[in-house]
Amino acid sequence: MDLTQLEMFNAVAEEGSISAAARRVHRVPSNLTTRIRQLEADLGTELFIRENQRLRLSPAGHSFLAYSRQILELVSEARTVVAGDAPQGRLALGSLESTAAVRIPGILAEFNQRYPRIQLDLSTGPSGGMIDRVLEGSLAAAFVDGPLLHPALEGVAVFDEEMVIIAPAGHPPITRARDVNGASIYAFRANCSYRRHFESWFHEDGAMPGKIHEMESYHGMLACVIAGAGLALMPLSMLESMPGSHQVSRWALTTPWRTLTTWLIWRRGARTPQLDAFSSLLPEK
């Protein structure tokens, strides 16, 4: 087993095909096929399930991928330390959409100016998806809604978000969930922590939302609420950043539902120089 084999294995695992992986690592497909077979023989197990022209990871392959990524990250870190250079390489960062839109643009700009040799790859999504990707190793870190509960993760609280319910203009006051029992709501998919928070707010008061319409963006939610089609929950900072925010009424939730804390999380024991560089720019909470 050598580092080149691990790089090839990672490429095939992430691309799902030999041809796409070969383009990524600038090798011919036959070379990748041979090296992957050699790696499987060395490990004594099949890392991929082969189906026509596609490959998907076997259970053993899933386990090995986490270790392979960690090995390559450690090698990159060791090279940086030995060379005594400024941090370089790749930082795959995940974020809630609202955090990416409102909280970190200035931090990202400063990071790119201060650490030009680090390639920052940012992706957005709900907390559940971001946590899964950090655990599997495809993200080095992610901004998610707290609290931090998973034993394989560690992190730091970064931002407090005031959550507000938005309703069509002129809507009667919303002081508790029973005031809007049965109302249609607009939210992200089921693995979104803000959606779970909204549903829990209803259930705690013995109420139920009506139809839950799944949306892909806060702008879509806002447009539907402006049109009078239902309610939505979002961070106040996000609402105030969007054109049209003045066209809805807003109602703050009562304690303990009012505030949610955004955390930056990473795999336990897996901090890298790239992540340290990024973390140094975050505000102290």
Coordinates of C-alpha atoms in Angstrom, one line a residue:
M1 CA 0.0 0.0 0.0
D2 CA 1.3 3.5 -0.9
L3 CA 0.1 7.1 -1.0
T4 CA -0.6 7.0 -4.7
Q5 CA -2.9 4.0 -4.3
L6 CA -4.8 5.8 -1.5
E7 CA -5.2 8.9 -3.7
M8 CA -6.5 6.7 -6.5
F9 CA -8.8 4.9 -4.2
N10 CA -10.2 8.1 -2.8
A11 CA -10.8 9.4 -6.4
V12 CA -12.7 6.3 -7.5
A13 CA -14.8 6.3 -4.3
E14 CA -15.8 9.9 -4.7
E15 CA -16.3 9.9 -8.5
G16 CA -18.0 6.5 -8.7
S17 CA -16.2 5.4 -11.9
I18 CA -12.8 4.5 -13.1
S19 CA -12.9 6.9 -16.1
A20 CA -13.9 9.9 -14.0
A21 CA -11.3 9.2 -11.4
A22 CA -8.6 8.7 -14.0
R23 CA -9.3 12.2 -15.4
R24 CA -9.1 13.6 -11.9
V25 CA -5.7 12.1 -11.0
H26 CA -4.4 12.4 -14.6
R27 CA -3.8 8.7 -15.1
V28 CA -5.1 6.2 -17.7
P29 CA -8.1 4.1 -16.6
S30 CA -6.2 0.8 -16.9
N31 CA -3.6 2.0 -14.4
L32 CA -6.2 2.9 -11.9
T33 CA -7.9 -0.5 -12.3
T34 CA -4.6 -2.3 -11.8
R35 CA -3.6 -0.3 -8.7
I36 CA -7.1 -0.6 -7.1
R37 CA -6.9 -4.4 -7.6
Q38 CA -3.4 -4.5 -6.0
L39 CA -4.8 -2.5 -3.0
E40 CA -7.7 -4.9 -2.6
A41 CA -5.3 -7.9 -2.8
D42 CA -3.0 -6.2 -0.2
L43 CA -5.9 -5.7 2.2
G44 CA -7.5 -9.1 1.5
T45 CA -11.0 -7.7 0.8
E46 CA -13.0 -6.1 -2.0
L47 CA -13.4 -2.3 -1.6
F48 CA -15.9 -1.8 -4.4
I49 CA -19.1 -3.5 -5.6
R50 CA -18.8 -3.5 -9.4
E51 CA -22.0 -2.9 -11.3
N52 CA -21.7 -2.5 -15.1
Q53 CA -19.7 0.7 -15.6
R54 CA -20.2 2.0 -12.1
L55 CA -18.5 1.2 -8.8
R56 CA -19.9 1.7 -5.3
L57 CA -18.2 1.2 -2.1
S58 CA -18.5 -2.1 -0.3
P59 CA -19.0 -2.1 3.5
A60 CA -15.3 -2.6 3.9
G61 CA -14.7 0.2 1.4
H62 CA -16.7 2.6 3.4
S63 CA -14.7 1.9 6.5
F64 CA -11.4 2.1 4.7
L65 CA -12.3 5.5 3.0
A66 CA -12.4 7.2 6.4
Y67 CA -8.9 6.0 7.2
S68 CA -7.6 6.7 3.8
R69 CA -8.7 10.3 4.0
Q70 CA -7.2 10.7 7.4
I71 CA -3.9 9.3 6.3
L72 CA -3.7 11.7 3.3
E73 CA -4.6 14.6 5.5
L74 CA -1.9 13.7 8.0
V75 CA 0.7 13.4 5.2
S76 CA -0.3 16.9 3.9
E77 CA -0.1 18.3 7.4
A78 CA 3.3 16.7 8.0
R79 CA 4.7 18.1 4.8
T80 CA 3.5 21.6 5.8
V81 CA 5.0 21.4 9.3
V82 CA 8.4 20.1 8.0
A83 CA 8.5 22.7 5.2
G84 CA 7.8 25.5 7.8
D85 CA 5.5 27.1 5.2
A86 CA 2.2 28.9 5.6
P87 CA -0.8 26.5 5.5
Q88 CA -1.7 25.2 2.1
G89 CA -3.9 22.5 0.5
R90 CA -7.6 22.1 0.5
L91 CA -10.2 23.0 3.2
A92 CA -13.6 21.4 2.5
L93 CA -16.1 23.5 4.6
G94 CA -19.8 23.0 5.0
S95 CA -22.4 25.5 6.2
L96 CA -26.0 26.2 6.8
E97 CA -27.4 28.4 4.0
S98 CA -28.2 31.2 6.4
T99 CA -24.7 31.2 7.9
A100 CA -23.1 31.2 4.5
A101 CA -25.2 34.1 3.3
V102 CA -25.1 36.3 6.3
R103 CA -22.4 35.4 8.9
I104 CA -19.3 34.4 7.1
P105 CA -18.9 36.2 3.8
G106 CA -16.5 38.7 5.4
I107 CA -14.6 35.9 7.1
L108 CA -14.2 34.0 3.8
A109 CA -12.9 37.1 2.1
E110 CA -10.3 37.7 4.8
F111 CA -9.3 34.0 4.7
N112 CA -8.8 34.0 1.0
Q113 CA -6.6 37.1 1.3
R114 CA -4.6 35.9 4.2
Y115 CA -4.1 32.3 3.1
P116 CA -4.0 32.3 -0.7
R117 CA -2.4 28.8 -0.8
I118 CA -5.4 27.2 0.8
Q119 CA -8.1 26.1 -1.6
L120 CA -11.4 26.6 0.2
D121 CA -14.4 24.6 -1.1
L122 CA -17.7 25.7 0.5
S123 CA -20.9 23.7 0.3
T124 CA -24.2 24.4 1.9
G125 CA -27.0 22.3 3.2
P126 CA -29.1 21.4 6.3
S127 CA -27.4 20.5 9.6
G128 CA -28.1 16.7 9.3
G129 CA -26.4 16.5 5.9
M130 CA -23.4 18.5 7.0
I131 CA -22.9 16.4 10.2
D132 CA -23.0 13.2 8.1
R133 CA -20.4 14.6 5.7
V134 CA -18.1 15.6 8.5
L135 CA -18.4 12.2 10.0
E136 CA -17.6 10.4 6.7
G137 CA -14.7 12.7 6.1
S138 CA -15.8 14.5 2.9
L139 CA -15.9 17.8 4.9
A140 CA -13.2 18.9 7.2
A141 CA -15.6 21.0 9.2
A142 CA -19.1 22.5 9.0
F143 CA -21.3 25.2 10.6
V144 CA -24.3 23.5 12.0
D145 CA -27.1 24.2 14.5
G146 CA -26.1 23.1 18.0
P147 CA -25.9 21.7 20.6
L148 CA -23.0 19.4 19.8
L149 CA -24.0 15.8 20.9
H150 CA -22.2 13.3 18.7
P151 CA -19.2 11.6 20.6
A152 CA -17.1 11.5 17.4
L153 CA -17.3 15.2 16.9
E154 CA -15.9 18.3 18.7
G155 CA -16.4 22.0 18.0
V156 CA -16.9 25.5 19.2
A157 CA -20.0 27.7 19.5
V158 CA -19.7 30.6 17.1
F159 CA -23.0 32.5 16.5
D160 CA -26.3 33.0 18.3
E161 CA -29.3 33.3 16.0
E162 CA -32.6 34.8 17.0
M163 CA -35.4 32.8 15.3
V164 CA -38.5 34.5 14.1
I165 CA -41.8 33.3 12.6
I166 CA -42.8 35.2 9.5
A167 CA -46.4 35.5 8.4
P168 CA -48.3 37.4 5.7
A169 CA -48.6 41.1 6.4
G170 CA -51.4 42.0 8.7
H171 CA -51.5 38.5 10.3
P172 CA -52.8 38.5 13.9
P173 CA -50.2 38.3 16.6
I174 CA -48.5 34.9 17.1
T175 CA -47.7 34.4 20.8
R176 CA -47.8 30.6 20.9
A177 CA -48.2 27.6 18.6
R178 CA -51.9 27.2 19.3
D179 CA -52.5 30.6 17.7
V180 CA -51.5 29.0 14.3
N181 CA -52.6 25.4 14.9
G182 CA -53.0 23.7 11.5
A183 CA -51.3 26.4 9.5
S184 CA -49.3 25.5 6.4
I185 CA -45.6 26.0 6.9
Y186 CA -42.6 26.3 4.5
A187 CA -39.3 24.7 5.5
F188 CA -36.3 22.8 4.3
R189 CA -36.1 19.0 4.1
A190 CA -36.7 16.8 7.2
N191 CA -33.0 16.7 8.1
C192 CA -32.9 20.5 8.7
S193 CA -32.5 21.3 12.3
Y194 CA -34.5 24.6 11.9
R195 CA -37.5 22.6 10.6
R196 CA -37.3 20.2 13.5
H197 CA -37.1 23.2 15.9
F198 CA -40.3 24.6 14.3
E199 CA -42.2 21.3 14.5
S200 CA -41.1 20.9 18.1
W201 CA -42.4 24.4 18.9
F202 CA -45.8 23.3 17.7
H203 CA -45.8 19.9 19.4
E204 CA -44.7 21.3 22.8
D205 CA -47.8 23.5 22.9
G206 CA -50.1 20.6 21.9
A207 CA -50.5 22.0 18.3
M208 CA -49.7 20.7 14.9
P209 CA -48.6 22.4 11.7
G210 CA -50.7 21.8 8.6
K211 CA -49.1 20.8 5.3
I212 CA -45.4 21.2 5.3
H213 CA -44.1 22.5 2.0
E214 CA -40.4 21.6 1.4
M215 CA -38.4 24.4 -0.1
E216 CA -34.9 24.8 -1.4
S217 CA -34.2 28.3 -0.3
Y218 CA -35.1 31.1 2.1
H219 CA -36.0 33.3 -0.8
G220 CA -38.6 30.8 -1.9
M221 CA -40.0 30.6 1.6
L222 CA -40.2 34.4 1.8
A223 CA -42.0 34.6 -1.5
C224 CA -44.6 32.1 -0.4
V225 CA -45.3 33.9 2.9
I226 CA -45.6 37.2 1.1
A227 CA -48.2 35.7 -1.2
G228 CA -50.2 34.6 1.9
A229 CA -49.6 30.9 1.5
G230 CA -48.5 30.1 5.1
L231 CA -45.7 30.6 7.7
A232 CA -42.0 30.0 7.9
L233 CA -39.3 30.1 10.5
M234 CA -35.9 31.6 9.8
P235 CA -33.0 33.5 11.5
L236 CA -33.7 37.2 11.9
S237 CA -30.3 38.0 10.4
M238 CA -31.3 36.0 7.3
L239 CA -34.7 37.7 7.0
E240 CA -33.2 41.2 7.2
S241 CA -30.7 40.4 4.5
M242 CA -33.4 39.7 1.9
P243 CA -35.3 42.1 -0.3
G244 CA -39.0 41.9 0.5
S245 CA -38.5 41.3 4.2
H246 CA -40.7 44.4 5.0
Q247 CA -43.6 42.8 3.2
V248 CA -44.2 40.2 6.0
S249 CA -45.0 40.4 9.7
R250 CA -42.5 38.8 12.1
W251 CA -42.9 37.3 15.5
A252 CA -40.2 36.3 17.9
L253 CA -40.4 33.0 19.7
T254 CA -40.5 32.9 23.4
T255 CA -37.7 31.3 25.5
P256 CA -36.4 28.6 25.2
W257 CA -37.3 28.5 21.5
R258 CA -36.1 32.0 20.6
T259 CA -32.4 31.5 20.2
L260 CA -30.3 28.8 18.4
T261 CA -26.5 28.6 18.5
T262 CA -24.5 27.8 15.4
W263 CA -21.4 25.7 16.0
L264 CA -18.3 25.0 13.9
I265 CA -17.7 21.2 14.2
W266 CA -15.0 18.8 13.0
R267 CA -14.1 15.1 13.6
R268 CA -12.6 14.5 17.0
G269 CA -8.8 14.6 16.8
A270 CA -8.9 15.7 13.1
R271 CA -8.0 19.4 13.2
T272 CA -5.7 20.4 10.4
P273 CA -3.5 23.5 9.8
Q274 CA -6.0 24.7 7.2
L275 CA -8.9 24.4 9.8
D276 CA -6.7 26.1 12.4
A277 CA -6.1 29.0 10.0
F278 CA -9.8 29.4 9.3
S279 CA -10.8 29.1 13.0
S280 CA -8.4 31.9 14.0
L281 CA -10.6 34.4 12.0
L282 CA -13.8 33.5 13.8
P283 CA -15.2 35.9 16.4
E284 CA -14.9 34.9 20.0
K285 CA -18.2 34.0 21.6

